[in-house]
Amino acid sequence: MKLAVVGGGSTYTPELVDGFARLREDLPLTELALVDPAAERLEPVAGMARRMLRAAGHPATVTATADVREGVAGAAVVLLQLRVGGQAAREVDETLPLRCGCVGQETTGVGGLAKALRTVPVVLDIAEVIAEHAPEAWIVDFTNPVGIVTRALLDAGHRAIGLCNVAIGLQRRFAAMLGVAPSRVSLGHAGLNHLTWVRSVRLDGTDVLPELIRRHGPEIAGEIGLPVELITRLGAVPSYYLRYFYAHDLVVEEQRTGPSRASEVAALERRLLELYASPSADAKPALLEKRGGAFYSEAAVALIASLLGDRSDTQVVNVRNGGVLPFLPDEAVVEVPARITASGAVPLPVAPVEPLYAGLVAHVSAYETLALEAALHGGRDRVAGALLAHPLVGQEHLARELTGLLLEANRPHLRWAEAR
């Protein structure tokens, strides 16, 4: 089985390769094709991938190319993990909004919109190449903002599923707290990508979330950056991305006084690429844990194995709503548990979402619709409208000012005329 990774020069890739090596019984991989236009990244990462597989006794070959057509041809699955503009664009996403008192984050708020504007057209171009050269391939999207990018792919008729590591990270964390195997734990996880709440944690079918909060509340709160009193009051565990909403002003002050995450990641990536370039390096370095993406490989292997093996198991993915959250349009993309078969992902019913959560989900989902329109069709007014609709912006003067700043900063990456 051939698997292609577009954005294969990412420093995340050895995390994937580690999972492929460890979980080879689940995924009969024969060829891993890494696709990336940046030779200075692709070459050391591909060399590292080859040594890792060889050290693990894995028979798969690793190919590396800048040509998307060559890389995806004949693939059963294509995984997208690209970053248009690199860490330099991320730096702007995280710092520009602070000038207007808005949170700076690469997937949420103003930064998330900028990333969508840059990314959606590029992803759709790649998807057309996949449709031509690997028409039966599944597209697994790990490219942020996952919800918007996945909807763009689905709206264009592609066989795509969005994937995020937040749910599997929480599942593994809760399993460790309970002292049980992760396979015994399932989450009542619902919302949008990077806007979710865990409202139940079932151990062998029994909800143990109240016990987890009672015994481990301070620890959970510390990991998501929110007060334990809030978690106790909600009786639910918000994604750590909810901190940008529930503690917006505090986060803005922290961001104004500390280094950006983009600058930290850029420094980490330089060190990681140096490690990957060493001829003796053949195991995932501990430093990669600081890069983020914990359990990314396990999530990817599980999803791919279920799609190709028709396992009919349950995984948390990004998929069409189809009435699961009745207050959203059917065509919206939601992040919920779904049944995974060879035919794709079918979202499973979730408990009715309380107004406290549903209102914010509906608000952000409406913004995502407008953000996708702006990414597809361009126009200053569409960008301003998306910002006006976002709950972390929402004021006309901010939307107007941020539109000008965003378009100017992203001009090299935007195709439509009004950005120039």
Short mmCIF file of N, CA, C and O in Angstrom, two decimals, residues 236-319:
data_model
loop_
_atom_site.label_atom_id
_atom_site.label_comp_id
_atom_site.label_asym_id
_atom_site.label_seq_id
_atom_site.Cartn_x
_atom_site.Cartn_y
_atom_site.Cartn_z
N ALA A 236 -17.73 19.31 32.44
CA ALA A 236 -17.21 18.93 31.13
C ALA A 236 -15.79 19.45 31.01
O ALA A 236 -15.38 20.35 31.75
N VAL A 237 -15.04 18.91 30.04
CA VAL A 237 -13.66 19.34 29.82
C VAL A 237 -13.58 20.03 28.46
O VAL A 237 -13.71 19.37 27.43
N PRO A 238 -13.38 21.35 28.45
CA PRO A 238 -13.22 22.04 27.17
C PRO A 238 -11.87 21.71 26.54
O PRO A 238 -10.90 21.44 27.25
N SER A 239 -11.82 21.74 25.23
CA SER A 239 -10.53 21.71 24.55
C SER A 239 -9.69 22.89 25.01
O SER A 239 -10.22 23.95 25.35
N TYR A 240 -8.36 22.73 25.01
CA TYR A 240 -7.51 23.84 25.42
C TYR A 240 -7.65 25.03 24.49
O TYR A 240 -7.30 26.15 24.85
N TYR A 241 -8.20 24.84 23.29
CA TYR A 241 -8.45 25.98 22.40
C TYR A 241 -9.57 26.89 22.92
O TYR A 241 -9.68 28.04 22.50
N LEU A 242 -10.40 26.37 23.82
CA LEU A 242 -11.45 27.21 24.41
C LEU A 242 -10.86 28.29 25.30
O LEU A 242 -11.53 29.26 25.63
N ARG A 243 -9.61 28.13 25.68
CA ARG A 243 -8.97 29.17 26.48
C ARG A 243 -8.94 30.51 25.73
O ARG A 243 -9.01 31.57 26.34
N TYR A 244 -8.84 30.46 24.41
CA TYR A 244 -8.82 31.69 23.62
C TYR A 244 -10.16 32.41 23.68
O TYR A 244 -10.22 33.62 23.41
N PHE A 245 -11.21 31.70 24.03
CA PHE A 245 -12.54 32.30 24.17
C PHE A 245 -12.84 32.62 25.63
O PHE A 245 -13.26 33.72 25.97
N TYR A 246 -12.61 31.65 26.52
CA TYR A 246 -12.99 31.80 27.93
C TYR A 246 -12.02 32.69 28.71
O TYR A 246 -12.38 33.17 29.80
N ALA A 247 -10.80 32.89 28.19
CA ALA A 247 -9.82 33.72 28.89
C ALA A 247 -9.12 34.64 27.88
O ALA A 247 -7.91 34.85 27.95
N HIS A 248 -9.90 35.19 26.97
CA HIS A 248 -9.34 35.95 25.84
C HIS A 248 -8.41 37.07 26.29
O HIS A 248 -7.26 37.16 25.84
N ASP A 249 -8.87 37.93 27.16
CA ASP A 249 -8.07 39.10 27.53
C ASP A 249 -6.80 38.70 28.26
O ASP A 249 -5.73 39.31 28.06
N LEU A 250 -6.89 37.69 29.10
CA LEU A 250 -5.71 37.19 29.79
C LEU A 250 -4.69 36.66 28.80
O LEU A 250 -3.48 36.92 28.91
N VAL A 251 -5.16 35.91 27.80
CA VAL A 251 -4.25 35.36 26.79
C VAL A 251 -3.59 36.47 26.00
O VAL A 251 -2.39 36.43 25.72
N VAL A 252 -4.35 37.50 25.64
CA VAL A 252 -3.78 38.63 24.89
C VAL A 252 -2.65 39.27 25.68
O VAL A 252 -1.57 39.57 25.14
N GLU A 253 -2.85 39.46 26.97
CA GLU A 253 -1.80 40.06 27.79
C GLU A 253 -0.57 39.16 27.86
O GLU A 253 0.57 39.63 27.79
N GLU A 254 -0.78 37.86 27.99
CA GLU A 254 0.34 36.93 27.99
C GLU A 254 1.10 36.98 26.67
O GLU A 254 2.34 36.97 26.65
N GLN A 255 0.36 37.03 25.57
CA GLN A 255 1.01 37.03 24.26
C GLN A 255 1.78 38.33 24.01
O GLN A 255 2.81 38.32 23.32
N ARG A 256 1.31 39.40 24.56
CA ARG A 256 2.00 40.69 24.36
C ARG A 256 3.32 40.76 25.11
O ARG A 256 4.21 41.54 24.74
N THR A 257 3.46 39.95 26.13
CA THR A 257 4.68 40.04 26.96
C THR A 257 5.63 38.87 26.76
O THR A 257 6.74 38.89 27.30
N GLY A 258 5.22 37.85 26.02
CA GLY A 258 6.07 36.68 25.84
C GLY A 258 6.39 36.43 24.38
O GLY A 258 5.84 37.08 23.48
N PRO A 259 7.30 35.50 24.10
CA PRO A 259 7.63 35.16 22.72
C PRO A 259 6.46 34.47 22.04
O PRO A 259 5.66 33.80 22.69
N SER A 260 6.38 34.62 20.73
CA SER A 260 5.32 33.95 19.99
C SER A 260 5.62 32.46 19.92
O SER A 260 6.79 32.03 19.96
N ARG A 261 4.57 31.67 19.79
CA ARG A 261 4.76 30.24 19.59
C ARG A 261 5.47 29.99 18.27
O ARG A 261 6.29 29.07 18.16
N ALA A 262 5.21 30.82 17.27
CA ALA A 262 5.86 30.65 15.97
C ALA A 262 7.38 30.77 16.09
O ALA A 262 8.12 29.99 15.49
N SER A 263 7.85 31.72 16.87
CA SER A 263 9.30 31.87 17.03
C SER A 263 9.89 30.69 17.77
O SER A 263 11.00 30.22 17.46
N GLU A 264 9.16 30.17 18.75
CA GLU A 264 9.63 28.99 19.47
C GLU A 264 9.69 27.78 18.56
O GLU A 264 10.66 27.00 18.58
N VAL A 265 8.64 27.60 17.74
CA VAL A 265 8.60 26.46 16.84
C VAL A 265 9.68 26.57 15.76
O VAL A 265 10.31 25.57 15.40
N ALA A 266 9.90 27.78 15.26
CA ALA A 266 10.95 27.95 14.25
C ALA A 266 12.31 27.53 14.79
O ALA A 266 13.09 26.86 14.09
N ALA A 267 12.60 27.89 16.04
CA ALA A 267 13.87 27.48 16.65
C ALA A 267 13.92 25.97 16.84
O ALA A 267 14.95 25.33 16.59
N LEU A 268 12.80 25.38 17.28
CA LEU A 268 12.74 23.93 17.43
C LEU A 268 12.96 23.23 16.10
O LEU A 268 13.68 22.23 16.02
N GLU A 269 12.36 23.77 15.04
CA GLU A 269 12.48 23.12 13.74
C GLU A 269 13.91 23.16 13.23
O GLU A 269 14.37 22.18 12.61
N ARG A 270 14.60 24.25 13.48
CA ARG A 270 16.01 24.30 13.05
C ARG A 270 16.82 23.21 13.75
O ARG A 270 17.65 22.53 13.12
N ARG A 271 16.58 23.04 15.03
CA ARG A 271 17.31 22.01 15.78
C ARG A 271 16.91 20.61 15.32
O ARG A 271 17.75 19.72 15.19
N LEU A 272 15.61 20.41 15.06
CA LEU A 272 15.15 19.10 14.61
C LEU A 272 15.72 18.75 13.25
O LEU A 272 16.17 17.61 13.03
N LEU A 273 15.76 19.71 12.33
CA LEU A 273 16.30 19.42 11.00
C LEU A 273 17.78 19.09 11.08
O LEU A 273 18.28 18.26 10.31
N GLU A 274 18.49 19.72 12.01
CA GLU A 274 19.90 19.36 12.21
C GLU A 274 20.02 17.92 12.70
O GLU A 274 20.89 17.16 12.25
N LEU A 275 19.14 17.54 13.62
CA LEU A 275 19.15 16.16 14.12
C LEU A 275 18.82 15.18 13.00
O LEU A 275 19.46 14.13 12.87
N TYR A 276 17.81 15.51 12.20
CA TYR A 276 17.38 14.61 11.13
C TYR A 276 18.49 14.43 10.09
O TYR A 276 18.56 13.39 9.42
N ALA A 277 19.32 15.44 9.92
CA ALA A 277 20.38 15.38 8.90
C ALA A 277 21.54 14.48 9.32
O ALA A 277 22.37 14.11 8.48
N SER A 278 21.61 14.12 10.58
CA SER A 278 22.72 13.28 11.05
C SER A 278 22.58 11.86 10.51
O SER A 278 21.53 11.22 10.68
N PRO A 279 23.61 11.32 9.87
CA PRO A 279 23.53 9.95 9.32
C PRO A 279 23.29 8.87 10.37
O PRO A 279 22.87 7.76 10.03
N SER A 280 23.55 9.19 11.62
CA SER A 280 23.37 8.19 12.67
C SER A 280 21.99 8.24 13.32
O SER A 280 21.64 7.34 14.10
N ALA A 281 21.20 9.25 13.02
CA ALA A 281 19.88 9.41 13.65
C ALA A 281 18.90 8.43 13.01
O ALA A 281 18.66 8.47 11.80
N ASP A 282 18.30 7.54 13.81
CA ASP A 282 17.35 6.58 13.27
C ASP A 282 16.17 6.33 14.21
O ASP A 282 15.46 5.33 14.08
N ALA A 283 15.93 7.25 15.16
CA ALA A 283 14.80 7.13 16.08
C ALA A 283 14.24 8.52 16.34
O ALA A 283 14.97 9.51 16.36
N LYS A 284 12.94 8.58 16.54
CA LYS A 284 12.28 9.85 16.80
C LYS A 284 12.92 10.53 18.01
O LYS A 284 12.97 9.94 19.09
N PRO A 285 13.41 11.76 17.87
CA PRO A 285 14.08 12.41 19.00
C PRO A 285 13.09 12.90 20.05
O PRO A 285 11.95 13.26 19.73
N ALA A 286 13.53 12.93 21.29
CA ALA A 286 12.67 13.41 22.38
C ALA A 286 12.26 14.86 22.16
O ALA A 286 11.17 15.28 22.56
N LEU A 287 13.13 15.63 21.49
CA LEU A 287 12.84 17.04 21.23
C LEU A 287 11.55 17.22 20.44
O LEU A 287 10.88 18.25 20.56
N LEU A 288 11.17 16.21 19.64
CA LEU A 288 9.97 16.34 18.80
C LEU A 288 8.72 16.50 19.65
O LEU A 288 7.73 17.08 19.19
N GLU A 289 8.74 16.00 20.89
CA GLU A 289 7.57 16.15 21.76
C GLU A 289 7.24 17.62 22.00
O GLU A 289 6.07 17.97 22.20
N LYS A 290 8.24 18.49 21.98
CA LYS A 290 8.00 19.91 22.21
C LYS A 290 7.39 20.60 21.01
O LYS A 290 6.92 21.73 21.09
N ARG A 291 7.42 19.92 19.86
CA ARG A 291 6.88 20.49 18.62
C ARG A 291 5.36 20.44 18.61
O ARG A 291 4.71 21.17 17.87
N GLY A 292 4.76 19.57 19.45
CA GLY A 292 3.31 19.39 19.44
C GLY A 292 2.94 18.18 18.62
O GLY A 292 3.78 17.44 18.12
N GLY A 293 1.62 17.96 18.48
CA GLY A 293 1.16 16.85 17.66
C GLY A 293 1.22 15.50 18.34
O GLY A 293 1.34 14.47 17.67
N ALA A 294 1.12 15.48 19.67
CA ALA A 294 1.17 14.21 20.39
C ALA A 294 0.08 13.26 19.88
O ALA A 294 -1.06 13.67 19.66
N PHE A 295 0.43 11.99 19.70
CA PHE A 295 -0.46 10.93 19.25
C PHE A 295 -0.99 11.14 17.82
O PHE A 295 -1.94 10.48 17.40
N TYR A 296 -0.36 12.07 17.11
CA TYR A 296 -0.72 12.31 15.72
C TYR A 296 -0.61 11.02 14.90
O TYR A 296 -1.51 10.68 14.12
N SER A 297 0.48 10.29 15.08
CA SER A 297 0.68 9.09 14.28
C SER A 297 -0.35 8.02 14.60
O SER A 297 -0.87 7.34 13.70
N GLU A 298 -0.67 7.84 15.89
CA GLU A 298 -1.67 6.84 16.26
C GLU A 298 -3.02 7.17 15.65
O GLU A 298 -3.73 6.30 15.15
N ALA A 299 -3.40 8.46 15.69
CA ALA A 299 -4.67 8.87 15.10
C ALA A 299 -4.69 8.61 13.61
O ALA A 299 -5.68 8.12 13.05
N ALA A 300 -3.59 8.95 12.93
CA ALA A 300 -3.53 8.77 11.48
C ALA A 300 -3.57 7.30 11.11
O ALA A 300 -4.31 6.90 10.20
N VAL A 301 -2.78 6.48 11.79
CA VAL A 301 -2.76 5.05 11.48
C VAL A 301 -4.14 4.43 11.72
O VAL A 301 -4.63 3.63 10.91
N ALA A 302 -4.79 4.79 12.83
CA ALA A 302 -6.11 4.23 13.12
C ALA A 302 -7.12 4.58 12.04
O ALA A 302 -7.90 3.72 11.59
N LEU A 303 -7.11 5.84 11.61
CA LEU A 303 -8.08 6.27 10.60
C LEU A 303 -7.80 5.58 9.26
O LEU A 303 -8.72 5.06 8.61
N ILE A 304 -6.55 5.58 8.85
CA ILE A 304 -6.20 4.98 7.56
C ILE A 304 -6.50 3.48 7.56
O ILE A 304 -7.07 2.94 6.60
N ALA A 305 -6.13 2.81 8.65
CA ALA A 305 -6.38 1.37 8.73
C ALA A 305 -7.86 1.05 8.66
O ALA A 305 -8.28 0.05 8.06
N SER A 306 -8.70 1.89 9.26
CA SER A 306 -10.14 1.65 9.24
C SER A 306 -10.74 1.94 7.87
O SER A 306 -11.65 1.24 7.43
N LEU A 307 -10.24 2.96 7.20
CA LEU A 307 -10.73 3.26 5.85
C LEU A 307 -10.37 2.14 4.88
O LEU A 307 -11.19 1.73 4.05
N LEU A 308 -9.15 1.64 4.97
CA LEU A 308 -8.70 0.61 4.04
C LEU A 308 -9.15 -0.78 4.44
O LEU A 308 -9.32 -1.66 3.60
N GLY A 309 -9.34 -0.99 5.74
CA GLY A 309 -9.70 -2.31 6.24
C GLY A 309 -11.16 -2.49 6.57
O GLY A 309 -11.57 -3.56 7.04
N ASP A 310 -11.97 -1.43 6.35
CA ASP A 310 -13.42 -1.51 6.58
C ASP A 310 -13.74 -2.02 7.99
O ASP A 310 -14.55 -2.91 8.18
N ARG A 311 -13.11 -1.40 8.98
CA ARG A 311 -13.20 -1.92 10.34
C ARG A 311 -14.52 -1.59 11.04
O ARG A 311 -14.88 -2.22 12.03
N SER A 312 -15.18 -0.54 10.60
CA SER A 312 -16.44 -0.12 11.22
C SER A 312 -16.28 0.18 12.71
O SER A 312 -17.13 -0.15 13.53
N ASP A 313 -15.17 0.82 13.06
CA ASP A 313 -14.96 1.22 14.45
C ASP A 313 -15.30 2.70 14.60
O ASP A 313 -15.70 3.37 13.65
N THR A 314 -15.16 3.20 15.81
CA THR A 314 -15.54 4.59 16.11
C THR A 314 -14.30 5.42 16.39
O THR A 314 -13.47 5.04 17.22
N GLN A 315 -14.20 6.55 15.70
CA GLN A 315 -13.10 7.49 15.90
C GLN A 315 -13.66 8.91 15.80
O GLN A 315 -14.64 9.15 15.12
N VAL A 316 -12.97 9.84 16.47
CA VAL A 316 -13.36 11.24 16.40
C VAL A 316 -12.68 11.87 15.19
O VAL A 316 -11.45 11.90 15.10
N VAL A 317 -13.49 12.36 14.26
CA VAL A 317 -12.98 12.95 13.03
C VAL A 317 -13.80 14.19 12.68
O VAL A 317 -14.80 14.50 13.32
N ASN A 318 -13.36 14.87 11.63
CA ASN A 318 -14.09 16.02 11.10
C ASN A 318 -14.85 15.58 9.86
O ASN A 318 -14.24 15.11 8.89
N VAL A 319 -16.16 15.73 9.91
CA VAL A 319 -17.04 15.13 8.91
C VAL A 319 -18.28 16.01 8.75
O VAL A 319 -18.57 16.86 9.60
#
